[in-house]
Coordinates of C-alpha atoms and ligand atoms in Angstrom, one line a residue:
M706 CA -37.6 85.1 28.5
T707 CA -39.3 81.7 29.2
A708 CA -38.3 80.7 32.7
A709 CA -38.6 76.9 32.4
A710 CA -37.9 74.2 29.7
R711 CA -38.3 70.5 29.6
A712 CA -36.7 67.7 27.5
R713 CA -36.9 64.0 27.3
A714 CA -33.5 62.3 27.8
P715 CA -33.5 59.0 25.8
A716 CA -31.3 56.0 26.6
K717 CA -29.0 54.6 23.9
V718 CA -27.7 51.2 22.9
N719 CA -24.5 50.5 21.1
L720 CA -25.2 48.5 18.0
R721 CA -21.5 47.9 17.6
L722 CA -18.7 48.7 20.0
R723 CA -15.0 48.1 19.1
V724 CA -12.5 49.2 21.7
L725 CA -9.2 50.1 19.9
G726 CA -6.0 51.2 21.5
R727 CA -5.4 52.8 24.8
R728 CA -4.3 56.4 24.4
P729 CA -1.6 58.5 26.2
D730 CA -4.5 60.4 28.0
G731 CA -5.7 57.1 29.5
Y732 CA -8.9 56.9 27.3
H733 CA -9.4 54.3 24.6
D734 CA -10.1 55.0 21.0
L735 CA -13.5 53.5 19.9
D736 CA -15.4 52.6 16.8
T737 CA -19.0 52.5 17.9
L738 CA -22.6 52.9 16.6
F739 CA -24.9 54.8 19.0
Q740 CA -28.7 54.2 18.6
A741 CA -31.2 56.2 20.7
I742 CA -34.2 54.3 22.0
D743 CA -37.6 55.3 23.5
L744 CA -36.8 54.5 27.1
A745 CA -36.3 58.0 28.5
D746 CA -35.8 60.1 31.6
E747 CA -37.5 63.5 31.9
V748 CA -35.6 66.7 32.6
V749 CA -37.0 70.1 33.6
V750 CA -34.8 73.1 34.0
E751 CA -36.0 76.3 35.6
L752 CA -34.2 79.6 35.9
R753 CA -34.6 81.4 39.2
S754 CA -32.9 84.1 41.3
E755 CA -30.1 82.1 43.0
G756 CA -28.6 78.7 43.9
I757 CA -28.2 75.6 41.7
D758 CA -30.3 72.6 42.8
L759 CA -31.1 69.1 41.6
D760 CA -34.2 67.1 42.6
V761 CA -34.2 63.4 41.5
Q762 CA -37.4 61.3 41.4
G763 CA -37.4 57.6 40.8
A764 CA -33.9 56.5 41.9
D765 CA -31.3 57.2 44.5
L766 CA -28.3 58.4 42.6
G767 CA -26.0 59.4 45.4
P768 CA -24.4 62.8 46.1
V769 CA -25.9 65.6 44.0
A770 CA -22.5 67.2 43.4
D771 CA -21.4 64.0 41.5
N772 CA -24.5 63.9 39.3
L773 CA -23.8 64.7 35.7
A774 CA -27.0 66.6 35.3
Y775 CA -26.0 68.9 38.2
R776 CA -22.5 69.3 36.8
A777 CA -23.9 70.1 33.4
A778 CA -25.9 73.0 34.9
T779 CA -23.0 74.4 37.0
R780 CA -20.5 74.2 34.2
L781 CA -22.6 75.8 31.5
A782 CA -23.7 78.5 34.0
A783 CA -20.0 79.2 34.8
C784 CA -18.7 79.3 31.2
S785 CA -21.6 81.4 29.9
G786 CA -21.4 84.0 32.6
Y787 CA -25.0 83.3 33.9
E788 CA -25.1 84.4 37.5
G789 CA -28.7 83.5 38.4
G790 CA -30.0 80.3 39.9
I791 CA -31.1 77.0 38.3
A792 CA -33.4 74.3 39.5
V793 CA -33.1 70.9 37.7
S794 CA -35.7 68.2 38.2
L795 CA -34.9 64.7 37.0
T796 CA -37.4 61.8 36.7
K797 CA -35.4 58.6 36.3
R798 CA -36.6 55.7 34.3
I799 CA -33.3 54.6 32.7
P800 CA -31.4 52.2 35.0
A801 CA -28.0 53.6 36.1
G802 CA -24.7 51.8 35.6
A803 CA -26.3 49.7 32.9
G804 CA -24.6 50.7 29.7
L805 CA -27.6 52.8 28.5
G806 CA -26.0 56.3 28.9
G807 CA -28.7 57.5 31.2
G808 CA -26.5 60.0 33.2
S809 CA -24.9 61.3 30.0
S810 CA -28.3 61.8 28.4
D811 CA -29.6 63.6 31.4
A812 CA -26.6 65.9 31.2
A813 CA -27.1 66.5 27.5
A814 CA -30.8 67.3 28.2
V815 CA -29.8 69.9 30.8
L816 CA -27.4 71.5 28.4
R817 CA -30.1 71.5 25.7
C818 CA -32.7 73.1 28.1
L819 CA -30.3 75.6 29.6
S820 CA -28.8 76.7 26.3
W821 CA -32.4 77.2 25.0
L822 CA -33.3 79.3 28.1
L823 CA -30.2 81.4 28.0
D824 CA -30.4 81.8 24.2
I825 CA -27.1 80.1 23.5
P826 CA -27.0 78.0 20.2
E827 CA -26.6 74.3 21.0
Q828 CA -23.7 74.2 18.6
D829 CA -21.9 77.0 20.5
R830 CA -18.3 76.0 21.4
R831 CA -19.0 76.4 25.1
V832 CA -21.9 74.0 25.0
R833 CA -20.0 71.4 23.0
E834 CA -16.9 71.6 25.1
T835 CA -18.9 71.3 28.3
A836 CA -20.5 68.2 26.8
E837 CA -17.1 66.6 26.0
Q838 CA -15.8 67.4 29.4
L839 CA -18.7 65.8 31.2
G840 CA -18.3 62.4 29.5
S841 CA -17.5 60.5 26.3
D842 CA -21.2 59.7 25.6
V843 CA -22.6 63.2 26.2
P844 CA -21.8 64.6 22.7
F845 CA -23.9 61.9 21.1
F846 CA -27.0 62.8 23.1
L847 CA -26.4 66.5 22.1
S848 CA -25.7 65.7 18.4
G849 CA -29.3 65.7 17.3
S850 CA -28.9 62.4 15.5
A851 CA -30.7 59.3 16.8
L852 CA -28.1 57.1 15.0
A853 CA -24.4 58.1 14.8
R854 CA -21.1 56.5 14.5
G855 CA -18.7 57.5 17.3
R856 CA -14.9 57.5 17.1
G857 CA -12.1 59.0 19.1
R858 CA -13.2 58.4 22.7
G859 CA -16.8 58.6 21.4
E860 CA -17.0 62.3 20.9
I861 CA -16.1 62.4 17.2
L862 CA -19.5 61.8 15.6
E863 CA -20.7 61.0 12.2
P864 CA -24.5 61.4 12.1
M865 CA -26.2 58.7 10.1
K866 CA -29.5 58.5 8.3
P867 CA -31.9 56.8 10.7
L868 CA -32.8 53.1 10.0
P869 CA -36.5 52.1 10.0
I870 CA -37.9 51.9 13.6
A871 CA -37.0 48.6 15.1
D872 CA -38.4 46.6 18.0
L873 CA -36.0 45.5 20.8
V874 CA -36.3 43.7 24.0
L875 CA -34.0 45.3 26.6
I876 CA -33.0 43.4 29.7
S877 CA -31.3 45.1 32.6
P878 CA -29.8 42.5 35.0
P879 CA -29.3 43.6 38.6
V880 CA -25.6 44.2 38.0
H881 CA -24.0 47.6 38.2
I882 CA -20.9 48.0 36.1
S883 CA -18.3 50.8 36.5
T884 CA -17.3 52.0 33.0
A885 CA -13.7 52.8 34.2
E886 CA -13.4 49.3 35.7
A887 CA -14.6 47.6 32.5
Y888 CA -12.0 49.5 30.4
A889 CA -9.3 48.6 32.9
A890 CA -10.3 44.9 32.9
L891 CA -10.3 44.9 29.1
S892 CA -6.9 46.5 29.0
D893 CA -5.5 44.0 31.5
A894 CA -7.0 41.1 29.5
R895 CA -5.2 42.4 26.4
H896 CA -2.0 43.0 28.5
G897 CA -2.0 46.6 27.5
R898 CA -1.9 45.8 23.7
S899 CA -4.3 47.3 21.3
A900 CA -7.1 45.3 19.7
A901 CA -6.1 43.5 16.5
P902 CA -7.0 46.0 13.8
G903 CA -10.4 44.7 12.5
R904 CA -11.8 45.8 9.2
S905 CA -13.5 49.1 9.6
A906 CA -17.2 48.2 9.1
P907 CA -19.1 50.2 6.4
S908 CA -22.1 52.3 7.6
P909 CA -25.1 50.1 7.9
C910 CA -28.0 50.7 5.5
S911 CA -30.4 48.1 7.0
W912 CA -31.0 46.1 10.1
D913 CA -29.4 43.1 8.3
D914 CA -26.2 45.1 8.0
V915 CA -26.4 45.9 11.7
A916 CA -26.9 42.3 12.6
A917 CA -23.9 41.3 10.5
Q918 CA -21.7 43.8 12.3
A919 CA -23.0 43.4 15.8
V920 CA -20.1 43.0 18.2
N921 CA -19.2 44.4 21.6
D922 CA -15.6 44.0 22.8
F923 CA -16.6 44.2 26.5
Q924 CA -19.1 41.4 26.2
P925 CA -16.8 38.4 26.7
I926 CA -15.1 39.9 29.7
V927 CA -18.2 41.2 31.4
S928 CA -20.3 38.1 30.8
S929 CA -17.5 35.9 32.2
A930 CA -17.4 38.1 35.3
H931 CA -21.2 38.4 35.7
R932 CA -23.2 35.2 34.7
E933 CA -26.4 37.2 34.6
V934 CA -25.3 38.9 31.3
G935 CA -24.7 35.5 29.6
V936 CA -28.1 34.3 30.9
A937 CA -29.9 37.3 29.5
L938 CA -28.2 37.0 26.1
D939 CA -29.0 33.3 25.9
A940 CA -32.6 34.0 26.8
L941 CA -33.0 36.5 24.0
E942 CA -31.4 34.2 21.5
A943 CA -33.5 31.2 22.6
R944 CA -36.6 33.3 21.9
G945 CA -35.6 34.0 18.4
A946 CA -33.8 37.4 18.5
R947 CA -32.2 38.2 15.1
F948 CA -29.2 39.1 17.2
A949 CA -28.5 39.8 20.9
L950 CA -25.8 42.1 22.2
M951 CA -24.6 43.8 25.4
S952 CA -24.8 47.6 25.4
G953 CA -21.8 49.8 26.3
S954 CA -19.8 48.3 29.2
G955 CA -23.0 46.5 30.4
S956 CA -24.8 45.1 32.1
S957 CA -27.9 45.7 29.9
V958 CA -28.4 43.5 26.8
F959 CA -30.9 43.8 24.0
G960 CA -32.2 41.7 21.2
L961 CA -33.8 42.6 17.9
F962 CA -37.2 41.1 17.0
G963 CA -39.6 41.5 14.1
S964 CA -42.6 43.3 15.7
R965 CA -44.0 45.1 18.7
A966 CA -46.4 42.2 19.5
E967 CA -43.4 39.9 19.7
T968 CA -41.2 42.2 21.9
E969 CA -44.2 42.7 24.3
R970 CA -44.7 39.0 24.5
V971 CA -41.0 38.1 25.0
A972 CA -40.5 41.0 27.5
A973 CA -43.5 39.8 29.6
E974 CA -42.3 36.2 29.5
L975 CA -38.7 37.1 30.5
T976 CA -39.7 39.5 33.2
A977 CA -41.7 36.6 34.8
R978 CA -38.9 34.1 34.3
L979 CA -35.8 36.1 35.1
T980 CA -37.4 38.6 37.6
W981 CA -35.3 41.4 36.1
P982 CA -36.6 44.4 34.2
C983 CA -37.2 43.3 30.6
R984 CA -38.8 46.0 28.4
A985 CA -40.2 46.2 24.9
V986 CA -38.5 49.3 23.5
R987 CA -38.3 50.9 20.0
T988 CA -35.5 52.7 18.3
L989 CA -35.9 56.5 17.7
T990 CA -35.5 58.2 14.4
D991 CA -35.3 61.7 15.8
M992 CA -33.8 63.1 19.0
P993 CA -36.3 65.0 21.2
A994 CA -35.8 68.8 21.4
A995 CA -36.1 71.1 24.4
E996 CA -39.5 72.8 24.7
A997 CA -41.2 75.4 26.9
R998 CA -42.6 73.8 30.1
Ligands
C5P555 O1 -15.9 59.6 29.6 P1 -16.4 58.9 30.8 O2 -16.4 59.8 32.0 O3 -17.8 58.3 30.5 O4 -15.5 57.7 31.0 C1 -15.4 57.0 32.2 C2 -14.1 56.2 32.2 O5 -14.1 55.2 31.2 C3 -12.9 57.0 31.9 O6 -12.3 57.6 33.0 C4 -11.9 56.0 31.3 O7 -11.3 55.3 32.3 C5 -12.9 55.1 30.6 N1 -13.0 55.4 29.2 C6 -12.0 55.0 28.3 N2 -12.2 55.3 26.9 C7 -13.3 55.8 26.5 C8 -14.3 56.2 27.3 C9 -14.2 55.9 28.7 O8 -11.0 54.5 28.7 N3 -13.4 56.0 25.1

């Protein structure tokens, strides 16, 4: 048996995010489009004789026991009956608390590596249930599709044919947003009522379709609480983005441009002007697989 595996853990943006009604279990039903991008963390998982450990490079993420990558390893070990040890190394590049799904993607990459090492199929019920229990975005990162529609609380996925690779400028203002607090604020603003039922958007076949459907129900509320979000959206629009949108519950925002040369120029200009991380990124057409280290 190979003793170590690695996987890239890509970030996502939501190309569309409608928050529907609040459910009896406290979660909200969603209608969203997840798109994976080429900004990624690196995950290495190694089997060893005993103990489960997590080493994080590149960010201070707080207590290990709360980390989704660590919890992914302990839960899958427990439900698969694996009694040996596991060392997880995480190299962070995706900003945390930024609406980019970094923690969820790290957890999915750990599940992918560990199931590969333990010879459990990724579609095994134990792996899928562990993913759902860890968080609403984790199943997308495990789904194998770089573009998928998410419903339910995000875990009911409809894989979609990838769109042509697109160039985005991604801005991460220095604002950390708690997902649970963003949902609570949205629910308060709606006085507990469900969103007005919008027309269910057809699946996009082109970036023009995506631009025509681009909406994020958190955006008005988060940008009025954090002016940096509005500043970043305005900056992208002023530089000619075909559309600009917040991702997830924020605070990252992204804009669609026509070429790599344009995103590199705009990202450099905005990094200098705003002094926040502004990156030229590209959409992915395939999800990275686990491989031997
Ligand atoms: O699933 P996850 O742990 O990422 O969700 C964090 C919090 O966000 C949940 O505890 C819940 O308050 C809120 N949430 C929600 N509806 C969703 C996803 C998350 O209300 N579909």
